[in-house]
mmCIF file of C-alpha atoms and ligand atoms in Angstrom:
data_model
loop_
_atom_site.group_PDB
_atom_site.id
_atom_site.type_symbol
_atom_site.label_atom_id
_atom_site.label_comp_id
_atom_site.label_asym_id
_atom_site.label_seq_id
_atom_site.Cartn_x
_atom_site.Cartn_y
_atom_site.Cartn_z
ATOM 1 C CA MET A 1 71.913 -105.888 -63.771
ATOM 2 C CA LYS A 2 68.705 -107.542 -62.823
ATOM 3 C CA ARG A 3 68.836 -109.977 -65.773
ATOM 4 C CA SER A 4 66.215 -112.464 -64.831
ATOM 5 C CA GLU A 5 63.349 -109.874 -64.668
ATOM 6 C CA LYS A 6 61.621 -109.138 -67.906
ATOM 7 C CA ILE A 7 62.042 -105.578 -69.033
ATOM 8 C CA ASP A 8 60.178 -103.294 -71.456
ATOM 9 C CA PHE A 9 63.124 -101.978 -73.468
ATOM 10 C CA LEU A 10 66.662 -103.056 -74.057
ATOM 11 C CA ILE A 11 68.589 -100.186 -75.452
ATOM 12 C CA VAL A 12 71.874 -100.773 -77.371
ATOM 13 C CA GLY A 13 74.329 -97.825 -77.463
ATOM 14 C CA GLN A 14 74.994 -95.137 -74.928
ATOM 15 C CA GLY A 15 75.692 -92.118 -76.961
ATOM 16 C CA LEU A 16 73.370 -89.157 -76.914
ATOM 17 C CA ALA A 17 70.579 -91.014 -78.675
ATOM 18 C CA GLY A 18 70.629 -94.055 -76.286
ATOM 19 C CA SER A 19 71.085 -91.907 -73.230
ATOM 20 C CA VAL A 20 68.326 -89.453 -73.844
ATOM 21 C CA LEU A 21 65.925 -92.159 -74.823
ATOM 22 C CA ALA A 22 66.778 -94.211 -71.733
ATOM 23 C CA LEU A 23 65.870 -91.243 -69.499
ATOM 24 C CA GLN A 24 62.677 -90.443 -71.399
ATOM 25 C CA LEU A 25 61.409 -94.015 -71.106
ATOM 26 C CA TYR A 26 62.523 -94.179 -67.483
ATOM 27 C CA GLN A 27 60.539 -90.997 -66.765
ATOM 28 C CA ALA A 28 57.536 -92.537 -68.555
ATOM 29 C CA GLY A 29 57.729 -95.429 -65.908
ATOM 30 C CA LYS A 30 59.211 -98.059 -68.156
ATOM 31 C CA LYS A 31 61.731 -100.766 -67.214
ATOM 32 C CA ILE A 32 64.723 -100.356 -69.326
ATOM 33 C CA ALA A 33 68.436 -101.578 -69.474
ATOM 34 C CA ILE A 34 71.049 -99.989 -71.586
ATOM 35 C CA LEU A 35 74.155 -101.680 -73.031
ATOM 36 C CA GLY A 36 77.044 -99.526 -74.120
ATOM 37 C CA LYS A 37 80.757 -99.734 -75.029
ATOM 38 C CA GLU A 38 83.343 -97.496 -73.478
ATOM 39 C CA GLU A 39 84.444 -96.436 -76.933
ATOM 40 C CA ASN A 40 82.553 -93.558 -78.509
ATOM 41 C CA HIS A 41 83.521 -91.575 -81.511
ATOM 42 C CA SER A 42 80.719 -88.998 -81.847
ATOM 43 C CA SER A 43 78.849 -87.910 -78.702
ATOM 44 C CA ARG A 44 81.894 -87.732 -76.566
ATOM 45 C CA ILE A 45 83.836 -85.706 -79.273
ATOM 46 C CA ALA A 46 80.908 -83.228 -79.672
ATOM 47 C CA ALA A 47 81.415 -79.730 -78.440
ATOM 48 C CA GLY A 48 77.745 -80.025 -77.409
ATOM 49 C CA LEU A 49 76.610 -76.758 -78.914
ATOM 50 C CA PHE A 50 72.931 -76.127 -79.367
ATOM 51 C CA ASN A 51 72.067 -73.311 -81.730
ATOM 52 C CA PRO A 52 68.720 -72.885 -83.648
ATOM 53 C CA VAL A 53 70.384 -70.804 -86.422
ATOM 54 C CA THR A 54 73.281 -72.658 -88.102
ATOM 55 C CA GLY A 55 75.127 -73.328 -91.356
ATOM 56 C CA LYS A 56 77.006 -71.048 -93.791
ATOM 57 C CA ASN A 57 73.734 -69.397 -94.877
ATOM 58 C CA LEU A 58 72.288 -69.262 -91.337
ATOM 59 C CA SER A 59 69.140 -71.334 -91.611
ATOM 60 C CA LYS A 60 66.737 -72.210 -88.905
ATOM 61 C CA THR A 61 66.821 -75.814 -87.546
ATOM 62 C CA TRP A 62 64.035 -78.053 -88.675
ATOM 63 C CA MET A 63 60.976 -77.595 -86.197
ATOM 64 C CA ALA A 64 63.193 -75.152 -84.249
ATOM 65 C CA ASN A 65 60.446 -73.829 -81.986
ATOM 66 C CA GLU A 66 59.457 -77.398 -80.890
ATOM 67 C CA VAL A 67 63.020 -78.771 -80.768
ATOM 68 C CA PHE A 68 64.358 -75.982 -78.648
ATOM 69 C CA ALA A 69 61.393 -75.870 -76.177
ATOM 70 C CA GLN A 70 61.867 -79.683 -75.722
ATOM 71 C CA LEU A 71 65.648 -79.357 -75.254
ATOM 72 C CA HIS A 72 65.502 -76.818 -72.456
ATOM 73 C CA SER A 73 62.877 -78.793 -70.477
ATOM 74 C CA PHE A 74 64.606 -82.213 -71.067
ATOM 75 C CA TYR A 75 68.271 -81.249 -70.034
ATOM 76 C CA SER A 76 66.917 -79.187 -66.957
ATOM 77 C CA GLU A 77 65.002 -82.243 -65.808
ATOM 78 C CA ALA A 78 67.853 -84.585 -66.582
ATOM 79 C CA GLU A 79 70.142 -82.450 -64.368
ATOM 80 C CA ARG A 80 67.610 -82.732 -61.516
ATOM 81 C CA LEU A 81 67.227 -86.475 -62.071
ATOM 82 C CA THR A 82 70.957 -87.336 -62.294
ATOM 83 C CA LYS A 83 72.084 -84.605 -59.791
ATOM 84 C CA ALA A 84 74.802 -83.532 -62.142
ATOM 85 C CA SER A 85 75.561 -80.218 -63.930
ATOM 86 C CA PHE A 86 75.951 -80.293 -67.766
ATOM 87 C CA PHE A 87 73.412 -77.997 -69.312
ATOM 88 C CA HIS A 88 74.745 -74.484 -69.948
ATOM 89 C CA PRO A 89 72.429 -72.054 -71.673
ATOM 90 C CA PHE A 90 74.712 -69.306 -73.003
ATOM 91 C CA PRO A 91 74.586 -66.665 -75.831
ATOM 92 C CA ILE A 92 76.249 -67.433 -79.082
ATOM 93 C CA TYR A 93 77.793 -64.453 -80.992
ATOM 94 C CA ARG A 94 78.391 -64.576 -84.803
ATOM 95 C CA PRO A 95 80.590 -61.660 -86.074
ATOM 96 C CA PHE A 96 79.533 -60.277 -89.437
ATOM 97 C CA LEU A 97 81.873 -60.501 -92.371
ATOM 98 C CA SER A 98 80.224 -57.854 -94.593
ATOM 99 C CA ILE A 99 77.904 -54.794 -94.523
ATOM 100 C CA GLU A 100 75.395 -56.749 -96.761
ATOM 101 C CA GLU A 101 75.243 -59.447 -93.957
ATOM 102 C CA GLN A 102 74.763 -56.827 -91.294
ATOM 103 C CA ASN A 103 71.922 -55.197 -93.360
ATOM 104 C CA GLU A 104 70.198 -58.540 -93.999
ATOM 105 C CA TRP A 105 70.135 -59.357 -90.259
ATOM 106 C CA MET A 106 69.047 -55.860 -89.254
ATOM 107 C CA GLY A 107 65.966 -56.491 -91.386
ATOM 108 C CA LYS A 108 65.342 -60.159 -90.418
ATOM 109 C CA SER A 109 65.638 -59.451 -86.716
ATOM 110 C CA ALA A 110 62.383 -57.634 -86.702
ATOM 111 C CA SER A 111 60.347 -60.534 -88.152
ATOM 112 C CA ALA A 112 58.267 -62.833 -85.998
ATOM 113 C CA GLU A 113 60.019 -65.782 -87.541
ATOM 114 C CA TRP A 114 63.457 -64.882 -86.159
ATOM 115 C CA LEU A 115 62.443 -62.937 -83.030
ATOM 116 C CA PRO A 116 62.550 -65.954 -80.633
ATOM 117 C CA PHE A 117 66.269 -66.626 -81.586
ATOM 118 C CA ILE A 118 67.772 -63.214 -81.903
ATOM 119 C CA SER A 119 68.868 -61.253 -78.829
ATOM 120 C CA LYS A 120 70.437 -58.365 -80.558
ATOM 121 C CA VAL A 121 72.025 -57.277 -83.912
ATOM 122 C CA LEU A 122 75.089 -55.270 -83.324
ATOM 123 C CA SER A 123 76.245 -52.823 -86.016
ATOM 124 C CA SER A 124 79.702 -52.185 -84.548
ATOM 125 C CA THR A 125 82.283 -54.060 -82.628
ATOM 126 C CA THR A 126 81.636 -55.436 -79.116
ATOM 127 C CA GLY A 127 85.041 -54.352 -78.069
ATOM 128 C CA TRP A 128 85.694 -57.735 -76.493
ATOM 129 C CA PRO A 129 89.506 -58.124 -76.254
ATOM 130 C CA GLY A 130 90.951 -60.174 -79.118
ATOM 131 C CA VAL A 131 87.702 -60.652 -81.118
ATOM 132 C CA ASN A 132 87.855 -59.699 -84.782
ATOM 133 C CA ASP A 133 84.295 -58.151 -85.287
ATOM 134 C CA ALA A 134 84.724 -54.646 -86.759
ATOM 135 C CA LEU A 135 81.250 -54.875 -88.362
ATOM 136 C CA GLY A 136 79.458 -56.119 -85.291
ATOM 137 C CA GLY A 137 77.502 -59.356 -85.295
ATOM 138 C CA LEU A 138 74.500 -61.392 -84.354
ATOM 139 C CA LEU A 139 73.881 -62.300 -80.703
ATOM 140 C CA LEU A 140 71.720 -65.280 -80.614
ATOM 141 C CA LYS A 141 69.531 -66.698 -77.878
ATOM 142 C CA GLN A 142 68.047 -70.113 -76.849
ATOM 143 C CA THR A 143 71.596 -71.253 -77.474
ATOM 144 C CA GLY A 144 74.305 -72.784 -75.324
ATOM 145 C CA PHE A 145 76.113 -76.133 -74.846
ATOM 146 C CA VAL A 146 75.696 -79.465 -73.095
ATOM 147 C CA ASP A 147 78.868 -80.873 -71.647
ATOM 148 C CA ALA A 148 78.286 -84.090 -73.464
ATOM 149 C CA ASN A 149 80.907 -86.108 -71.462
ATOM 150 C CA THR A 150 79.467 -85.102 -68.136
ATOM 151 C CA PHE A 151 75.899 -85.811 -69.391
ATOM 152 C CA LEU A 152 76.840 -89.285 -70.623
ATOM 153 C CA ASP A 153 78.750 -90.156 -67.468
ATOM 154 C CA ALA A 154 75.786 -88.918 -65.306
ATOM 155 C CA VAL A 155 73.301 -91.042 -67.277
ATOM 156 C CA LYS A 156 75.700 -94.051 -67.073
ATOM 157 C CA ASN A 157 76.062 -93.629 -63.311
ATOM 158 C CA PHE A 158 72.293 -93.206 -62.852
ATOM 159 C CA PHE A 159 71.431 -96.458 -64.539
ATOM 160 C CA GLU A 160 74.523 -98.262 -63.208
ATOM 161 C CA GLN A 161 73.256 -97.500 -59.566
ATOM 162 C CA GLN A 162 70.049 -99.298 -60.465
ATOM 163 C CA GLU A 163 71.856 -102.182 -62.129
ATOM 164 C CA ARG A 164 70.286 -101.210 -65.478
ATOM 165 C CA TYR A 165 73.556 -100.340 -67.356
ATOM 166 C CA ALA A 166 76.138 -102.791 -68.600
ATOM 167 C CA CYS A 167 79.407 -101.990 -70.335
ATOM 168 C CA GLU A 168 79.564 -104.509 -73.182
ATOM 169 C CA THR A 169 79.659 -104.837 -76.858
ATOM 170 C CA PHE A 170 76.351 -106.155 -78.237
ATOM 171 C CA ASP A 171 76.848 -109.452 -80.073
ATOM 172 C CA HIS A 172 74.189 -109.353 -82.878
ATOM 173 C CA SER A 173 74.514 -113.140 -83.499
ATOM 174 C CA ALA A 174 73.221 -113.805 -79.888
ATOM 175 C CA LEU A 175 69.894 -111.966 -80.345
ATOM 176 C CA GLN A 176 66.775 -114.121 -80.603
ATOM 177 C CA LEU A 177 63.602 -112.606 -81.895
ATOM 178 C CA PHE A 178 60.118 -113.970 -80.953
ATOM 179 C CA GLU A 179 56.603 -112.736 -81.678
ATOM 180 C CA SER A 180 56.105 -110.766 -78.393
ATOM 181 C CA GLU A 181 59.574 -110.441 -77.025
ATOM 182 C CA VAL A 182 63.380 -110.568 -77.691
ATOM 183 C CA VAL A 183 65.958 -112.482 -75.827
ATOM 184 C CA TYR A 184 69.586 -111.481 -75.659
ATOM 185 C CA LYS A 185 71.767 -113.723 -73.407
ATOM 186 C CA SER A 186 70.075 -113.509 -70.035
ATOM 187 C CA TRP A 187 68.014 -110.411 -70.894
ATOM 188 C CA THR A 188 64.348 -110.816 -71.995
ATOM 189 C CA ALA A 189 62.679 -107.457 -73.234
ATOM 190 C CA SER A 190 59.487 -106.623 -74.939
ATOM 191 C CA LYS A 191 61.445 -104.603 -77.499
ATOM 192 C CA ILE A 192 64.997 -103.734 -78.357
ATOM 193 C CA ILE A 193 66.089 -100.343 -79.602
ATOM 194 C CA PHE A 194 69.379 -99.793 -81.381
ATOM 195 C CA CYS A 195 71.016 -96.411 -80.941
ATOM 196 C CA GLU A 196 74.468 -97.206 -82.397
ATOM 197 C CA GLY A 197 75.156 -94.096 -84.439
ATOM 198 C CA THR A 198 77.416 -94.883 -87.528
ATOM 199 C CA GLU A 199 77.990 -98.295 -86.232
ATOM 200 C CA SER A 200 74.498 -99.251 -87.353
ATOM 201 C CA LEU A 201 76.315 -100.038 -90.588
ATOM 202 C CA ASN A 202 77.554 -103.208 -88.839
ATOM 203 C CA ASN A 203 74.129 -104.206 -87.516
ATOM 204 C CA PRO A 204 72.606 -106.968 -89.727
ATOM 205 C CA LEU A 205 69.034 -105.803 -88.862
ATOM 206 C CA PHE A 206 69.686 -102.057 -89.691
ATOM 207 C CA ASN A 207 72.676 -101.900 -92.089
ATOM 208 C CA TRP A 208 70.192 -100.786 -94.886
ATOM 209 C CA ILE A 209 69.260 -97.497 -93.153
ATOM 210 C CA PRO A 210 71.126 -94.654 -94.991
ATOM 211 C CA ILE A 211 73.423 -93.436 -92.182
ATOM 212 C CA ARG A 212 76.344 -91.572 -93.751
ATOM 213 C CA PRO A 213 79.359 -90.952 -91.500
ATOM 214 C CA LEU A 214 80.453 -87.401 -91.693
ATOM 215 C CA LYS A 215 83.883 -86.961 -90.101
ATOM 216 C CA GLY A 216 84.582 -84.048 -87.887
ATOM 217 C CA GLU A 217 87.847 -83.102 -86.050
ATOM 218 C CA THR A 218 88.226 -80.711 -83.058
ATOM 219 C CA LEU A 219 91.142 -79.112 -81.151
ATOM 220 C CA THR A 220 91.441 -78.422 -77.489
ATOM 221 C CA ILE A 221 93.339 -75.155 -76.843
ATOM 222 C CA LYS A 222 94.572 -73.226 -73.896
ATOM 223 C CA ALA A 223 93.792 -69.516 -74.248
ATOM 224 C CA SER A 224 91.995 -66.600 -72.401
ATOM 225 C CA LEU A 225 88.948 -65.920 -74.440
ATOM 226 C CA PRO A 226 86.097 -63.464 -73.687
ATOM 227 C CA GLU A 227 83.517 -64.968 -71.355
ATOM 228 C CA ASN A 228 80.515 -62.911 -72.569
ATOM 229 C CA ALA A 229 79.463 -65.432 -75.212
ATOM 230 C CA ILE A 230 80.426 -68.440 -77.417
ATOM 231 C CA ILE A 231 81.944 -66.865 -80.470
ATOM 232 C CA ASN A 232 81.030 -68.926 -83.613
ATOM 233 C CA ARG A 233 82.126 -67.882 -87.039
ATOM 234 C CA GLY A 234 83.721 -70.591 -89.180
ATOM 235 C CA VAL A 235 84.793 -72.194 -85.837
ATOM 236 C CA TYR A 236 83.478 -72.139 -82.401
ATOM 237 C CA ALA A 237 85.250 -72.018 -79.113
ATOM 238 C CA VAL A 238 83.309 -73.817 -76.346
ATOM 239 C CA PRO A 239 84.662 -73.562 -72.669
ATOM 240 C CA GLN A 240 85.548 -76.990 -71.150
ATOM 241 C CA THR A 241 85.590 -77.740 -67.338
ATOM 242 C CA ASP A 242 89.384 -77.606 -67.149
ATOM 243 C CA SER A 243 89.689 -73.930 -68.459
ATOM 244 C CA THR A 244 90.504 -75.121 -71.973
ATOM 245 C CA TYR A 245 88.290 -74.575 -75.080
ATOM 246 C CA LYS A 246 87.040 -76.962 -77.711
ATOM 247 C CA ILE A 247 87.506 -75.601 -81.120
ATOM 248 C CA GLY A 248 85.555 -77.155 -83.948
ATOM 249 C CA ALA A 249 84.696 -78.565 -86.220
ATOM 250 C CA THR A 250 85.709 -79.779 -89.648
ATOM 251 C CA TYR A 251 83.239 -81.418 -92.040
ATOM 252 C CA GLU A 252 84.793 -84.220 -94.242
ATOM 253 C CA PRO A 253 82.321 -86.526 -95.845
ATOM 254 C CA ARG A 254 84.991 -88.217 -98.029
ATOM 255 C CA ASP A 255 87.459 -88.930 -95.230
ATOM 256 C CA LEU A 256 86.634 -92.257 -93.446
ATOM 257 C CA SER A 257 90.064 -92.601 -91.734
ATOM 258 C CA PRO A 258 89.704 -93.154 -87.961
ATOM 259 C CA SER A 259 92.420 -90.806 -86.953
ATOM 260 C CA ASN A 260 93.396 -87.109 -86.581
ATOM 261 C CA THR A 261 94.727 -85.312 -89.618
ATOM 262 C CA GLU A 262 97.228 -82.463 -90.197
ATOM 263 C CA LYS A 263 94.780 -81.067 -92.719
ATOM 264 C CA GLY A 264 92.122 -80.894 -89.957
ATOM 265 C CA ARG A 265 94.426 -79.165 -87.487
ATOM 266 C CA VAL A 266 95.578 -76.537 -90.066
ATOM 267 C CA GLU A 267 91.972 -75.797 -91.184
ATOM 268 C CA LEU A 268 90.813 -75.221 -87.594
ATOM 269 C CA GLU A 269 93.761 -73.046 -86.640
ATOM 270 C CA GLU A 270 93.427 -71.037 -89.766
ATOM 271 C CA LYS A 271 89.748 -70.333 -89.012
ATOM 272 C CA PHE A 272 90.390 -69.696 -85.380
ATOM 273 C CA THR A 273 92.986 -66.958 -86.121
ATOM 274 C CA GLU A 274 90.583 -65.207 -88.501
ATOM 275 C CA ILE A 275 88.204 -64.469 -85.652
ATOM 276 C CA PHE A 276 90.499 -64.593 -82.672
ATOM 277 C CA LEU A 277 93.548 -62.354 -82.437
ATOM 278 C CA LEU A 278 94.845 -63.928 -79.243
ATOM 279 C CA PRO A 279 97.711 -66.195 -78.206
ATOM 280 C CA TYR A 280 96.773 -69.902 -77.774
ATOM 281 C CA THR A 281 98.373 -73.376 -77.398
ATOM 282 C CA VAL A 282 96.836 -76.497 -78.922
ATOM 283 C CA VAL A 283 96.786 -79.284 -76.335
ATOM 284 C CA ASP A 284 94.723 -81.972 -78.003
ATOM 285 C CA GLN A 285 92.931 -82.985 -81.253
ATOM 286 C CA ALA A 286 90.130 -85.503 -81.712
ATOM 287 C CA TRP A 287 88.092 -87.068 -84.485
ATOM 288 C CA GLY A 288 84.591 -88.525 -84.760
ATOM 289 C CA PHE A 289 81.827 -89.529 -87.211
ATOM 290 C CA ARG A 290 78.455 -87.911 -87.149
ATOM 291 C CA PRO A 291 75.599 -90.220 -88.049
ATOM 292 C CA THR A 292 73.904 -88.113 -90.813
ATOM 293 C CA SER A 293 70.834 -88.985 -92.909
ATOM 294 C CA PRO A 294 70.133 -87.959 -96.531
ATOM 295 C CA ASP A 295 67.250 -85.521 -95.602
ATOM 296 C CA ARG A 296 69.075 -84.452 -92.289
ATOM 297 C CA ARG A 297 66.275 -85.680 -90.143
ATOM 298 C CA PRO A 298 66.381 -88.283 -87.371
ATOM 299 C CA ILE A 299 65.521 -91.940 -88.332
ATOM 300 C CA ILE A 300 63.376 -93.617 -85.775
ATOM 301 C CA GLY A 301 60.965 -96.514 -85.585
ATOM 302 C CA GLU A 302 60.349 -100.069 -86.273
ATOM 303 C CA HIS A 303 62.075 -102.600 -88.431
ATOM 304 C CA PRO A 304 59.915 -103.458 -91.513
ATOM 305 C CA GLU A 305 59.575 -107.069 -90.478
ATOM 306 C CA HIS A 306 60.326 -107.370 -86.806
ATOM 307 C CA LYS A 307 58.027 -104.920 -85.015
ATOM 308 C CA ASN A 308 59.797 -105.387 -81.645
ATOM 309 C CA VAL A 309 63.128 -104.171 -83.127
ATOM 310 C CA LEU A 310 63.457 -100.415 -83.483
ATOM 311 C CA THR A 311 66.153 -97.821 -84.332
ATOM 312 C CA CYS A 312 66.903 -94.341 -83.115
ATOM 313 C CA ASN A 313 69.525 -92.769 -85.264
ATOM 314 C CA GLY A 314 70.373 -90.077 -87.856
ATOM 315 C CA LEU A 315 71.021 -87.279 -85.244
ATOM 316 C CA GLY A 316 73.644 -85.948 -87.650
ATOM 317 C CA THR A 317 75.328 -82.717 -86.835
ATOM 318 C CA LYS A 318 72.798 -81.760 -84.133
ATOM 319 C CA GLY A 319 72.624 -84.632 -81.587
ATOM 320 C CA VAL A 320 72.286 -82.421 -78.613
ATOM 321 C CA SER A 321 69.294 -80.462 -79.912
ATOM 322 C CA LEU A 322 67.617 -83.299 -81.917
ATOM 323 C CA ALA A 323 67.916 -86.100 -79.412
ATOM 324 C CA PRO A 324 65.206 -84.869 -76.780
ATOM 325 C CA PHE A 325 62.783 -84.139 -79.678
ATOM 326 C CA ALA A 326 63.327 -87.319 -81.690
ATOM 327 C CA THR A 327 63.215 -89.578 -78.493
ATOM 328 C CA SER A 328 60.126 -87.880 -77.170
ATOM 329 C CA LEU A 329 58.329 -88.740 -80.501
ATOM 330 C CA LEU A 330 59.693 -92.260 -80.278
ATOM 331 C CA THR A 331 58.553 -92.503 -76.629
ATOM 332 C CA GLU A 332 55.052 -91.342 -77.461
ATOM 333 C CA PHE A 333 54.911 -93.885 -80.224
ATOM 334 C CA LEU A 334 56.166 -96.660 -77.955
ATOM 335 C CA LEU A 335 53.595 -95.768 -75.219
ATOM 336 C CA THR A 336 50.562 -95.181 -77.509
ATOM 337 C CA GLY A 337 51.251 -96.804 -80.782
ATOM 338 C CA LYS A 338 50.130 -93.572 -82.412
ATOM 339 C CA ARG A 339 52.118 -92.030 -85.344
ATOM 340 C CA SER A 340 51.605 -88.290 -85.426
ATOM 341 C CA ASP A 341 52.376 -86.201 -88.518
ATOM 342 C CA ILE A 342 55.673 -85.032 -87.072
ATOM 343 C CA TYR A 343 56.440 -88.753 -86.207
ATOM 344 C CA ALA A 344 55.883 -89.575 -89.921
ATOM 345 C CA ALA A 345 58.563 -87.091 -90.930
ATOM 346 C CA VAL A 346 61.198 -88.988 -88.999
ATOM 347 C CA ASP A 347 59.819 -92.478 -89.258
ATOM 348 C CA VAL A 348 62.295 -95.084 -90.562
ATOM 349 C CA SER A 349 59.505 -96.335 -92.857
ATOM 350 C CA ARG A 350 60.435 -93.534 -95.343
ATOM 351 C CA TYR A 351 63.469 -95.797 -96.107
ATOM 352 C CA TYR A 352 61.746 -99.190 -96.081
ATOM 353 C CA SER A 353 62.165 -99.427 -99.855
ATOM 354 C CA LEU A 354 65.961 -99.826 -99.259
ATOM 355 C CA TYR A 355 65.338 -102.694 -97.052
ATOM 356 C CA TRP A 356 63.071 -104.513 -99.539
ATOM 357 C CA LYS A 357 65.637 -103.828 -102.321
ATOM 358 C CA ALA A 358 68.393 -105.322 -100.131
ATOM 359 C CA VAL A 359 66.226 -108.421 -99.333
ATOM 360 C CA ASP A 360 65.363 -108.902 -103.069
ATOM 361 C CA LYS A 361 69.090 -108.986 -103.880
ATOM 362 C CA LYS A 362 69.831 -111.888 -101.568
HETATM 363 C C1 FAD B 401 83.619 -83.316 -84.237
HETATM 364 C C2 FAD B 401 82.163 -83.389 -83.840
HETATM 365 C C3 FAD B 401 81.558 -82.315 -83.315
HETATM 366 C C4 FAD B 401 80.312 -82.346 -82.971
HETATM 367 N N1 FAD B 401 79.716 -81.178 -82.429
HETATM 368 C C5 FAD B 401 78.396 -81.126 -82.043
HETATM 369 C C6 FAD B 401 77.805 -80.130 -81.510
HETATM 370 O O1 FAD B 401 78.477 -79.139 -81.103
HETATM 371 N N2 FAD B 401 76.505 -79.991 -81.122
HETATM 372 C C7 FAD B 401 75.679 -81.230 -81.460
HETATM 373 O O2 FAD B 401 74.458 -81.092 -81.272
HETATM 374 N N3 FAD B 401 76.245 -82.276 -82.122
HETATM 375 C C8 FAD B 401 77.544 -82.287 -82.444
HETATM 376 N N4 FAD B 401 78.092 -83.302 -83.097
HETATM 377 C C9 FAD B 401 77.215 -84.415 -83.481
HETATM 378 C C10 FAD B 401 76.775 -85.317 -82.484
HETATM 379 O O3 FAD B 401 77.947 -85.816 -81.801
HETATM 380 C C11 FAD B 401 76.020 -86.498 -82.918
HETATM 381 O O4 FAD B 401 74.738 -86.081 -83.408
HETATM 382 C C12 FAD B 401 75.645 -87.518 -81.836
HETATM 383 O O5 FAD B 401 76.719 -87.821 -81.099
HETATM 384 C C13 FAD B 401 75.064 -88.747 -82.332
HETATM 385 O O6 FAD B 401 74.669 -89.461 -81.205
HETATM 386 P P1 FAD B 401 74.372 -91.148 -81.255
HETATM 387 O O7 FAD B 401 74.051 -91.521 -79.904
HETATM 388 O O8 FAD B 401 73.423 -91.293 -82.329
HETATM 389 O O9 FAD B 401 75.757 -91.825 -81.789
HETATM 390 P P2 FAD B 401 77.067 -92.208 -81.005
HETATM 391 O O10 FAD B 401 77.527 -91.096 -80.219
HETATM 392 O O11 FAD B 401 77.953 -92.704 -82.012
HETATM 393 O O12 FAD B 401 76.575 -93.260 -80.045
HETATM 394 C C14 FAD B 401 76.403 -94.657 -80.396
HETATM 395 C C15 FAD B 401 76.964 -95.465 -79.317
HETATM 396 O O13 FAD B 401 76.556 -96.844 -79.582
HETATM 397 C C16 FAD B 401 77.638 -97.632 -79.264
HETATM 398 N N5 FAD B 401 77.507 -98.853 -79.931
HETATM 399 C C17 FAD B 401 77.472 -99.041 -81.317
HETATM 400 N N6 FAD B 401 77.534 -100.340 -81.451
HETATM 401 C C18 FAD B 401 77.522 -101.063 -80.387
HETATM 402 C C19 FAD B 401 77.412 -102.389 -79.924
HETATM 403 N N7 FAD B 401 77.348 -103.410 -80.853
HETATM 404 N N8 FAD B 401 77.347 -102.709 -78.555
HETATM 405 C C20 FAD B 401 77.422 -101.696 -77.710
HETATM 406 N N9 FAD B 401 77.496 -100.310 -77.972
HETATM 407 C C21 FAD B 401 77.506 -99.976 -79.308
HETATM 408 C C22 FAD B 401 78.816 -96.814 -79.629
HETATM 409 O O14 FAD B 401 80.042 -97.303 -78.907
HETATM 410 C C23 FAD B 401 78.494 -95.458 -79.258
HETATM 411 O O15 FAD B 401 78.811 -95.131 -77.930
HETATM 412 C C24 FAD B 401 79.499 -83.363 -83.334
HETATM 413 C C25 FAD B 401 80.013 -84.468 -83.873
HETATM 414 C C26 FAD B 401 81.406 -84.507 -84.124
HETATM 415 C C27 FAD B 401 81.972 -85.759 -84.767
#
């Protein structure tokens, strides 16, 4: 690490938020350095799916047209830059559970609103071996997955080779803030950007932002599943590099235990066997915490008092798709100082009242 030279941005945290932001700022010609811990309990657990139509009631992701256009160009360019392969556009197939649902999607599929994201509505089974889809299903497009571990390793290697990555735990007590720069140990930067996921709750500068940890568990299984699409109904099965599949995920906002649970395993296996009528073996289980926000939007921007201290957080359940969009807004703001209307929707300033309340209490 070239510690003596003054840099533009010091980024803390090398999950999806920190990694995507680091690449965006690098591409914009900025001098950055990134500090990250080996330990990660979100981005490296993620199945990495991107899907514009999600949730029990299948709603469209916020700003889907812009978010998904940005995602495709960002990860394709990131592959080129890092010379690694992690971006896998792939159809997602959602079997129908009722005739009503089938009818509803037959109708919706013709509308301009849904057309960009629906490939086909099937009214009878695909016939894919072992898939329980008697009523057909919805074949989605602009979908797929990012192999998050390969992506994070590629970004880490990319910056490590340029001596711009250091594996270390950031010590908040060692940060010095000045009018036009920040100093942390032997680093001097114009600004510091915290991308710490749920660990922002331990950051004295940003512990007031309303990040709510949402626990999720996944299973890794061995099985022979159809290779035509990622099947996603209640659970998803995402292919991994070693011929296994990641099955996920649970949503447990009340469980803050940092461990796998029997309940999680049972729930995932039950949901898996509703959709897949195939033999499988569980080979691993993992847990993590998604950094969610109350309005399900990212939280980016400046600290209320220290303008050279920023956050990039709140990617929630959709880090893969929201990170390129949120960090491009932040990059634009950092380069131009302009706050667009869309920026305002994700600006951390919508929560400044929580900071002032916390300050008043002291
Ligand atoms: C089970 C599960 C499945 C998921 N599946 C998907 C999916 O299919 N698709 C999708 O889009 N999203 C998925 N997500 C959500 C996704 O993982 C998150 O949106 C994303 O990982 C958030 O990224 P982040 O960088 O903000 O946080 P994190 O990944 O938590 O990264 C923060 C990083 O900062 C580091 N850090 C914190 N404090 C310090 C410090 N003091 N010093 C140094 N480093 C520090 C941490 O170690 C960590 O590496 C899933 C999440 C879970 C838990």
